[in-house]
DNA sequence: AAATATCGTTTACACCCGTAAACATAGTAC
DNA sequence: GTACTATGTTTACGGGTGTAAACGATATTT
């Protein structure tokens, strides 16, 4: 259970693709990201390599193609990022974090109702 | 309305002090942070200097002492940090962010009720 | 078998950031 | 006015990160 490696912002764009659909071939990853991010193929290959080195992804050879799989789940990633953000910016005060986001962001009525249900559920545990 | 400068994690420790009580003298800042963060005085002086250069703080001379004032409010800082975190990690989906934090963090009953009130208020606008 | 395409690997480079030493300046004390 | 003190300013340096070129290896095509 090695704790998740640190995934940088740029690297996370690769991970986000894999979390949506897995596996993906190198060419799929490269073509999507060179569009979305305006990165050259070389840049994307660097990220794939770094992610591989830190065991955040793995790949399999299939003939002349390579298939990529994530080794770090989005759950783990979000958990780590949430924690560090919460501590860094709010000194761990979740209540304050919620309050601030509620002040600043707009939520659809539906979203609000979903949150209210979540809170009700939470109350009972 | 120049948009807020980027304040790094280490620098934010200085700002947090100023947001609590303002102004503070250099010696107050240095003594508090060398304790809390185990930084040398030189390190802290670097942060003060960088914050000054990017117009996040200002200072006034008072004899041989210097008094520091923040130029970036905590509100602005939180707003910026929240936005960038939300976009970077959640692609702007606030609802998902709330859901994830609710899953992971424990909230006191009182905190939950406060949030419920906030949500009710929010509904009406 | 030689050429080509598809990848991985190595190396590079500049900027940011945490950390800090060294130097400069201006009050204060003696 | 000379030494000391409190502080700002300049310079440094290594590691992380975004960005990428150059090189290498292997499978497909011809």
mmCIF file of C-alpha atoms (C1' of nucleotides) in Angstrom:
data_model
loop_
_atom_site.group_PDB
_atom_site.id
_atom_site.type_symbol
_atom_site.label_atom_id
_atom_site.label_comp_id
_atom_site.label_asym_id
_atom_site.label_seq_id
_atom_site.Cartn_x
_atom_site.Cartn_y
_atom_site.Cartn_z
ATOM 1 C CA UNK A 1 0.000 0.000 0.000
ATOM 2 C CA UNK A 2 2.598 2.555 -1.047
ATOM 3 C CA UNK A 3 1.017 5.971 -0.647
ATOM 4 C CA UNK A 4 0.113 7.664 -3.896
ATOM 5 C CA UNK A 5 2.862 9.425 -5.770
ATOM 6 C CA UNK A 6 2.580 13.128 -6.315
ATOM 7 C CA UNK A 7 0.883 13.928 -9.607
ATOM 8 C CA UNK A 8 1.521 17.408 -10.936
ATOM 9 C CA UNK A 9 -1.051 19.552 -12.658
ATOM 10 C CA UNK A 10 0.138 18.795 -16.176
ATOM 11 C CA UNK A 11 0.438 15.111 -15.424
ATOM 12 C CA UNK A 12 -3.078 15.088 -14.051
ATOM 13 C CA UNK A 13 -4.405 15.858 -17.520
ATOM 14 C CA UNK A 14 -3.102 12.496 -18.653
ATOM 15 C CA UNK A 15 -4.618 10.798 -15.640
ATOM 16 C CA UNK A 16 -7.969 12.448 -16.211
ATOM 17 C CA UNK A 17 -8.149 10.839 -19.627
ATOM 18 C CA UNK A 18 -7.385 7.420 -18.242
ATOM 19 C CA UNK A 19 -9.908 7.813 -15.466
ATOM 20 C CA UNK A 20 -12.554 8.416 -18.077
ATOM 21 C CA UNK A 21 -11.702 5.451 -20.257
ATOM 22 C CA UNK A 22 -9.104 2.811 -19.789
ATOM 23 C CA UNK A 23 -6.962 1.572 -21.393
ATOM 24 C CA UNK A 24 -5.951 4.138 -23.959
ATOM 25 C CA UNK A 25 -3.244 3.826 -26.575
ATOM 26 C CA UNK A 26 -0.397 6.288 -26.695
ATOM 27 C CA UNK A 27 -1.704 7.737 -29.940
ATOM 28 C CA UNK A 28 -5.117 8.360 -28.398
ATOM 29 C CA UNK A 29 -3.607 10.128 -25.433
ATOM 30 C CA UNK A 30 -1.271 12.133 -27.591
ATOM 31 C CA UNK A 31 -3.894 13.206 -30.066
ATOM 32 C CA UNK A 32 -6.417 14.242 -27.421
ATOM 33 C CA UNK A 33 -3.943 16.195 -25.355
ATOM 34 C CA UNK A 34 -2.176 17.912 -28.211
ATOM 35 C CA UNK A 35 -5.601 19.296 -29.084
ATOM 36 C CA UNK A 36 -6.906 20.146 -25.637
ATOM 37 C CA UNK A 37 -3.672 21.421 -24.182
ATOM 38 C CA UNK A 38 -1.697 22.466 -27.229
ATOM 39 C CA UNK A 39 1.179 20.275 -26.180
ATOM 40 C CA UNK A 40 3.598 18.715 -28.598
ATOM 41 C CA UNK A 41 3.847 14.950 -28.721
ATOM 42 C CA UNK A 42 7.254 15.179 -27.093
ATOM 43 C CA UNK A 43 5.839 16.961 -24.113
ATOM 44 C CA UNK A 44 3.129 14.393 -23.650
ATOM 45 C CA UNK A 45 5.650 11.587 -23.939
ATOM 46 C CA UNK A 46 7.597 13.204 -21.117
ATOM 47 C CA UNK A 47 4.550 13.133 -18.887
ATOM 48 C CA UNK A 48 3.815 9.529 -19.741
ATOM 49 C CA UNK A 49 7.368 8.666 -18.884
ATOM 50 C CA UNK A 50 7.358 10.541 -15.595
ATOM 51 C CA UNK A 51 4.038 9.040 -14.582
ATOM 52 C CA UNK A 52 5.418 5.628 -15.376
ATOM 53 C CA UNK A 53 8.547 6.195 -13.360
ATOM 54 C CA UNK A 54 6.528 7.182 -10.322
ATOM 55 C CA UNK A 55 4.231 4.189 -10.760
ATOM 56 C CA UNK A 56 1.118 6.203 -11.441
ATOM 57 C CA UNK A 57 0.493 4.355 -14.698
ATOM 58 C CA UNK A 58 1.622 1.178 -16.429
ATOM 59 C CA UNK A 59 1.546 0.078 -20.042
ATOM 60 C CA UNK A 60 1.315 -3.063 -22.076
ATOM 61 C CA UNK A 61 2.748 -3.666 -25.461
ATOM 62 C CA UNK A 62 0.304 -4.822 -28.117
ATOM 63 C CA UNK A 63 2.289 -5.177 -31.282
ATOM 64 C CA UNK A 64 3.493 -1.766 -32.263
ATOM 65 C CA UNK A 65 0.900 -0.135 -30.031
ATOM 66 C CA UNK A 66 1.042 0.500 -26.324
ATOM 67 C CA UNK A 67 -1.906 0.422 -23.986
ATOM 68 C CA UNK A 68 -1.936 2.570 -20.874
ATOM 69 C CA UNK A 69 -3.562 1.824 -17.551
ATOM 70 C CA UNK A 70 -3.757 3.949 -14.434
ATOM 71 C CA UNK A 71 -2.241 2.610 -11.253
ATOM 72 C CA UNK A 72 -3.487 5.432 -9.071
ATOM 73 C CA UNK A 73 -7.237 5.724 -8.824
ATOM 74 C CA UNK A 74 -9.060 9.004 -9.090
ATOM 75 C CA UNK A 75 -10.379 8.359 -5.609
ATOM 76 C CA UNK A 76 -6.881 8.277 -4.194
ATOM 77 C CA UNK A 77 -5.858 11.331 -6.157
ATOM 78 C CA UNK A 78 -8.858 13.361 -5.045
ATOM 79 C CA UNK A 79 -8.379 12.312 -1.478
ATOM 80 C CA UNK A 80 -4.760 13.423 -1.483
ATOM 81 C CA UNK A 81 -5.473 16.695 -3.249
ATOM 82 C CA UNK A 82 -8.415 17.499 -1.018
ATOM 83 C CA UNK A 83 -6.408 16.897 2.094
ATOM 84 C CA UNK A 84 -3.469 18.993 1.070
ATOM 85 C CA UNK A 85 -5.672 21.835 -0.135
ATOM 86 C CA UNK A 86 -7.722 21.781 3.024
ATOM 87 C CA UNK A 87 -4.654 21.883 5.232
ATOM 88 C CA UNK A 88 -2.720 24.368 3.152
ATOM 89 C CA UNK A 89 -5.438 26.936 2.638
ATOM 90 C CA UNK A 90 -7.908 26.354 5.483
ATOM 91 C CA UNK A 91 -5.703 24.814 8.144
ATOM 92 C CA UNK A 92 -7.980 21.822 8.103
ATOM 93 C CA UNK A 93 -11.238 23.646 8.785
ATOM 94 C CA UNK A 94 -13.754 21.921 6.511
ATOM 95 C CA UNK A 95 -16.662 24.010 7.656
ATOM 96 C CA UNK A 96 -14.907 27.172 6.577
ATOM 97 C CA UNK A 97 -14.057 25.672 3.230
ATOM 98 C CA UNK A 98 -17.675 24.833 2.532
ATOM 99 C CA UNK A 99 -18.807 28.244 3.615
ATOM 100 C CA UNK A 100 -16.370 29.996 1.325
ATOM 101 C CA UNK A 101 -17.224 27.897 -1.679
ATOM 102 C CA UNK A 102 -20.895 28.446 -1.072
ATOM 103 C CA UNK A 103 -20.325 32.176 -0.947
ATOM 104 C CA UNK A 104 -18.438 32.266 -4.194
ATOM 105 C CA UNK A 105 -19.902 29.656 -6.445
ATOM 106 C CA UNK A 106 -23.330 29.371 -7.926
ATOM 107 C CA UNK A 107 -25.170 26.090 -7.619
ATOM 108 C CA UNK A 108 -28.192 24.902 -9.482
ATOM 109 C CA UNK A 109 -31.267 24.233 -7.401
ATOM 110 C CA UNK A 110 -30.911 20.579 -8.175
ATOM 111 C CA UNK A 111 -27.328 20.531 -6.972
ATOM 112 C CA UNK A 112 -28.363 22.251 -3.786
ATOM 113 C CA UNK A 113 -31.024 19.669 -3.134
ATOM 114 C CA UNK A 114 -28.595 16.842 -3.696
ATOM 115 C CA UNK A 115 -26.248 18.362 -1.195
ATOM 116 C CA UNK A 116 -29.033 18.721 1.299
ATOM 117 C CA UNK A 117 -29.782 15.045 0.974
ATOM 118 C CA UNK A 118 -26.131 14.190 1.451
ATOM 119 C CA UNK A 119 -26.050 16.273 4.585
ATOM 120 C CA UNK A 120 -29.141 14.577 5.956
ATOM 121 C CA UNK A 121 -27.545 11.220 5.386
ATOM 122 C CA UNK A 122 -24.359 12.388 7.024
ATOM 123 C CA UNK A 123 -26.229 13.492 10.089
ATOM 124 C CA UNK A 124 -27.348 9.987 10.787
ATOM 125 C CA UNK A 125 -23.883 8.511 10.979
ATOM 126 C CA UNK B 1 -8.146 46.330 -9.815
ATOM 127 C CA UNK B 2 -4.951 44.449 -10.512
ATOM 128 C CA UNK B 3 -5.663 40.773 -10.011
ATOM 129 C CA UNK B 4 -4.064 39.267 -6.950
ATOM 130 C CA UNK B 5 -0.485 38.125 -7.212
ATOM 131 C CA UNK B 6 0.298 34.483 -6.760
ATOM 132 C CA UNK B 7 1.141 33.689 -3.172
ATOM 133 C CA UNK B 8 3.066 30.462 -2.640
ATOM 134 C CA UNK B 9 2.501 28.075 0.207
ATOM 135 C CA UNK B 10 5.442 29.268 2.278
ATOM 136 C CA UNK B 11 4.567 32.888 1.645
ATOM 137 C CA UNK B 12 1.010 32.237 2.728
ATOM 138 C CA UNK B 13 2.242 31.542 6.238
ATOM 139 C CA UNK B 14 3.355 35.135 6.457
ATOM 140 C CA UNK B 15 0.058 36.329 5.103
ATOM 141 C CA UNK B 16 -1.903 34.216 7.555
ATOM 142 C CA UNK B 17 -0.214 36.041 10.411
ATOM 143 C CA UNK B 18 -1.069 39.415 8.955
ATOM 144 C CA UNK B 19 -4.648 38.421 8.352
ATOM 145 C CA UNK B 20 -4.967 37.596 12.010
ATOM 146 C CA UNK B 21 -3.489 40.815 13.304
ATOM 147 C CA UNK B 22 -2.229 43.795 11.433
ATOM 148 C CA UNK B 23 0.173 45.468 11.408
ATOM 149 C CA UNK B 24 2.987 43.311 12.695
ATOM 150 C CA UNK B 25 6.598 44.261 13.082
ATOM 151 C CA UNK B 26 9.302 42.318 11.318
ATOM 152 C CA UNK B 27 10.543 40.950 14.594
ATOM 153 C CA UNK B 28 7.095 39.668 15.516
ATOM 154 C CA UNK B 29 6.736 37.924 12.190
ATOM 155 C CA UNK B 30 10.207 36.487 12.360
ATOM 156 C CA UNK B 31 9.903 35.225 15.883
ATOM 157 C CA UNK B 32 6.524 33.590 15.327
ATOM 158 C CA UNK B 33 7.483 31.895 12.105
ATOM 159 C CA UNK B 34 10.893 30.719 13.194
ATOM 160 C CA UNK B 35 9.043 28.895 15.937
ATOM 161 C CA UNK B 36 6.073 27.567 14.020
ATOM 162 C CA UNK B 37 7.869 26.712 10.814
ATOM 163 C CA UNK B 38 11.441 26.230 11.960
ATOM 164 C CA UNK B 39 12.625 28.749 9.425
ATOM 165 C CA UNK B 40 15.722 30.862 9.883
ATOM 166 C CA UNK B 41 15.328 34.599 9.986
ATOM 167 C CA UNK B 42 16.990 34.820 6.586
ATOM 168 C CA UNK B 43 14.375 32.590 5.040
ATOM 169 C CA UNK B 44 11.564 34.657 6.467
ATOM 170 C CA UNK B 45 13.185 37.850 5.228
ATOM 171 C CA UNK B 46 13.237 36.354 1.752
ATOM 172 C CA UNK B 47 9.513 35.749 1.882
ATOM 173 C CA UNK B 48 8.845 39.247 3.154
ATOM 174 C CA UNK B 49 10.902 40.606 0.319
ATOM 175 C CA UNK B 50 9.197 38.512 -2.332
ATOM 176 C CA UNK B 51 5.765 39.374 -0.995
ATOM 177 C CA UNK B 52 6.700 43.007 -1.103
ATOM 178 C CA UNK B 53 7.999 42.791 -4.652
ATOM 179 C CA UNK B 54 4.756 41.270 -5.832
ATOM 180 C CA UNK B 55 2.722 43.872 -3.938
ATOM 181 C CA UNK B 56 1.104 41.441 -1.562
ATOM 182 C CA UNK B 57 2.302 43.409 1.453
ATOM 183 C CA UNK B 58 3.667 46.837 2.240
ATOM 184 C CA UNK B 59 5.618 48.194 5.146
ATOM 185 C CA UNK B 60 6.137 51.412 7.008
ATOM 186 C CA UNK B 61 9.200 52.452 8.803
ATOM 187 C CA UNK B 62 8.767 53.387 12.419
ATOM 188 C CA UNK B 63 12.156 54.329 13.685
ATOM 189 C CA UNK B 64 14.277 51.217 13.624
ATOM 190 C CA UNK B 65 11.199 49.055 13.384
ATOM 191 C CA UNK B 66 9.147 48.183 10.362
ATOM 192 C CA UNK B 67 5.437 47.610 10.365
ATOM 193 C CA UNK B 68 3.894 45.261 7.855
ATOM 194 C CA UNK B 69 0.462 45.458 6.283
ATOM 195 C CA UNK B 70 -1.209 43.102 3.883
ATOM 196 C CA UNK B 71 -2.234 44.431 0.501
ATOM 197 C CA UNK B 72 -4.032 41.285 -0.541
ATOM 198 C CA UNK B 73 -7.022 40.384 1.571
ATOM 199 C CA UNK B 74 -7.694 36.891 2.760
ATOM 200 C CA UNK B 75 -10.944 37.038 0.837
ATOM 201 C CA UNK B 76 -9.112 37.606 -2.418
ATOM 202 C CA UNK B 77 -6.609 34.916 -1.623
ATOM 203 C CA UNK B 78 -9.244 32.350 -0.777
ATOM 204 C CA UNK B 79 -11.221 33.224 -3.852
ATOM 205 C CA UNK B 80 -8.206 32.742 -6.099
ATOM 206 C CA UNK B 81 -7.119 29.525 -4.439
ATOM 207 C CA UNK B 82 -10.604 28.097 -4.481
ATOM 208 C CA UNK B 83 -11.048 28.853 -8.134
ATOM 209 C CA UNK B 84 -7.779 27.362 -9.213
ATOM 210 C CA UNK B 85 -8.274 24.264 -7.091
ATOM 211 C CA UNK B 86 -11.791 23.787 -8.375
ATOM 212 C CA UNK B 87 -10.695 24.074 -11.980
ATOM 213 C CA UNK B 88 -7.512 22.087 -11.640
ATOM 214 C CA UNK B 89 -8.888 19.140 -9.730
ATOM 215 C CA UNK B 90 -12.609 19.134 -10.469
ATOM 216 C CA UNK B 91 -12.786 20.858 -13.824
ATOM 217 C CA UNK B 92 -15.041 23.423 -12.266
ATOM 218 C CA UNK B 93 -17.664 21.019 -10.950
ATOM 219 C CA UNK B 94 -18.547 22.415 -7.522
ATOM 220 C CA UNK B 95 -21.138 19.796 -6.795
ATOM 221 C CA UNK B 96 -18.588 17.043 -7.181
ATOM 222 C CA UNK B 97 -16.171 18.862 -4.951
ATOM 223 C CA UNK B 98 -18.706 19.116 -2.173
ATOM 224 C CA UNK B 99 -19.657 15.497 -2.551
ATOM 225 C CA UNK B 100 -16.088 14.330 -2.290
ATOM 226 C CA UNK B 101 -15.295 16.418 0.741
ATOM 227 C CA UNK B 102 -18.447 15.217 2.425
ATOM 228 C CA UNK B 103 -17.436 11.640 1.770
ATOM 229 C CA UNK B 104 -14.006 12.070 3.220
ATOM 230 C CA UNK B 105 -14.241 14.514 6.054
ATOM 231 C CA UNK B 106 -16.099 14.292 9.303
ATOM 232 C CA UNK B 107 -18.297 17.184 10.330
ATOM 233 C CA UNK B 108 -19.771 17.933 13.690
ATOM 234 C CA UNK B 109 -23.537 17.953 13.882
ATOM 235 C CA UNK B 110 -23.437 21.645 14.511
ATOM 236 C CA UNK B 111 -21.347 22.245 11.399
ATOM 237 C CA UNK B 112 -23.774 20.202 9.358
ATOM 238 C CA UNK B 113 -26.686 22.259 10.568
ATOM 239 C CA UNK B 114 -24.923 25.482 9.747
ATOM 240 C CA UNK B 115 -24.317 24.249 6.257
ATOM 241 C CA UNK B 116 -27.943 23.283 5.901
ATOM 242 C CA UNK B 117 -28.950 26.782 6.832
ATOM 243 C CA UNK B 118 -26.528 28.217 4.313
ATOM 244 C CA UNK B 119 -27.973 26.002 1.636
ATOM 245 C CA UNK B 120 -31.504 27.071 2.480
ATOM 246 C CA UNK B 121 -30.493 30.672 2.190
ATOM 247 C CA UNK B 122 -28.757 29.954 -1.071
ATOM 248 C CA UNK B 123 -31.879 28.374 -2.485
ATOM 249 C CA UNK B 124 -33.784 31.603 -2.172
ATOM 250 C CA UNK B 125 -31.419 33.620 -4.327
ATOM 251 C "C1'" DA C 1 16.535 -7.199 -45.432
ATOM 252 C "C1'" DA C 2 15.799 -2.194 -45.614
ATOM 253 C "C1'" DA C 3 12.789 1.579 -44.759
ATOM 254 C "C1'" DT C 4 9.242 3.515 -41.961
ATOM 255 C "C1'" DA C 5 6.323 4.315 -38.121
ATOM 256 C "C1'" DT C 6 5.420 4.106 -33.284
ATOM 257 C "C1'" DC C 7 6.673 4.398 -29.376
ATOM 258 C "C1'" DG C 8 9.997 4.643 -25.033
ATOM 259 C "C1'" DT C 9 14.346 6.875 -22.948
ATOM 260 C "C1'" DT C 10 17.838 10.308 -22.281
ATOM 261 C "C1'" DT C 11 19.148 14.788 -22.023
ATOM 262 C "C1'" DA C 12 18.221 19.756 -21.783
ATOM 263 C "C1'" DC C 13 16.775 24.087 -20.253
ATOM 264 C "C1'" DA C 14 14.488 27.878 -18.041
ATOM 265 C "C1'" DC C 15 11.561 29.288 -14.381
ATOM 266 C "C1'" DC C 16 9.585 28.781 -9.781
ATOM 267 C "C1'" DC C 17 10.178 27.881 -4.958
ATOM 268 C "C1'" DG C 18 12.149 26.721 -0.490
ATOM 269 C "C1'" DT C 19 16.036 27.717 1.833
ATOM 270 C "C1'" DA C 20 19.602 30.651 3.147
ATOM 271 C "C1'" DA C 21 24.221 33.349 3.255
ATOM 272 C "C1'" DA C 22 26.261 37.732 2.475
ATOM 273 C "C1'" DC C 23 26.022 42.453 2.012
ATOM 274 C "C1'" DA C 24 23.987 47.196 2.648
ATOM 275 C "C1'" DT C 25 21.648 50.798 5.227
ATOM 276 C "C1'" DA C 26 19.865 53.448 8.715
ATOM 277 C "C1'" DG C 27 18.449 54.251 13.457
ATOM 278 C "C1'" DT C 28 20.037 53.793 18.516
ATOM 279 C "C1'" DA C 29 22.996 53.572 22.200
ATOM 280 C "C1'" DC C 30 27.160 54.759 24.308
ATOM 281 C "C1'" DG D 1 30.621 59.704 16.017
ATOM 282 C "C1'" DT D 2 31.438 54.844 16.518
ATOM 283 C "C1'" DA D 3 29.698 50.517 17.442
ATOM 284 C "C1'" DC D 4 25.622 47.849 17.511
ATOM 285 C "C1'" DT D 5 21.087 46.423 16.018
ATOM 286 C "C1'" DA D 6 17.197 45.733 13.127
ATOM 287 C "C1'" DT D 7 15.972 45.297 8.950
ATOM 288 C "C1'" DG D 8 15.927 45.482 3.724
ATOM 289 C "C1'" DT D 9 18.409 43.861 -0.719
ATOM 290 C "C1'" DT D 10 21.280 40.961 -3.573
ATOM 291 C "C1'" DT D 11 22.926 36.723 -4.780
ATOM 292 C "C1'" DA D 12 22.940 31.632 -4.635
ATOM 293 C "C1'" DC D 13 21.691 26.985 -5.138
ATOM 294 C "C1'" DG D 14 19.325 22.575 -5.614
ATOM 295 C "C1'" DG D 15 15.008 20.263 -6.687
ATOM 296 C "C1'" DG D 16 10.513 20.296 -9.048
ATOM 297 C "C1'" DT D 17 7.890 21.355 -13.224
ATOM 298 C "C1'" DG D 18 6.563 22.610 -17.940
ATOM 299 C "C1'" DT D 19 8.282 22.217 -22.234
ATOM 300 C "C1'" DA D 20 10.730 19.894 -25.700
ATOM 301 C "C1'" DA D 21 14.644 18.020 -28.860
ATOM 302 C "C1'" DA D 22 17.387 14.112 -29.891
ATOM 303 C "C1'" DC D 23 18.240 9.426 -29.796
ATOM 304 C "C1'" DG D 24 17.055 4.448 -29.513
ATOM 305 C "C1'" DA D 25 14.438 0.232 -30.022
ATOM 306 C "C1'" DT D 26 11.024 -2.671 -32.091
ATOM 307 C "C1'" DA D 27 7.278 -4.005 -35.134
ATOM 308 C "C1'" DT D 28 5.175 -3.445 -39.573
ATOM 309 C "C1'" DT D 29 5.559 -2.668 -44.467
ATOM 310 C "C1'" DT D 30 7.689 -3.190 -48.814
#
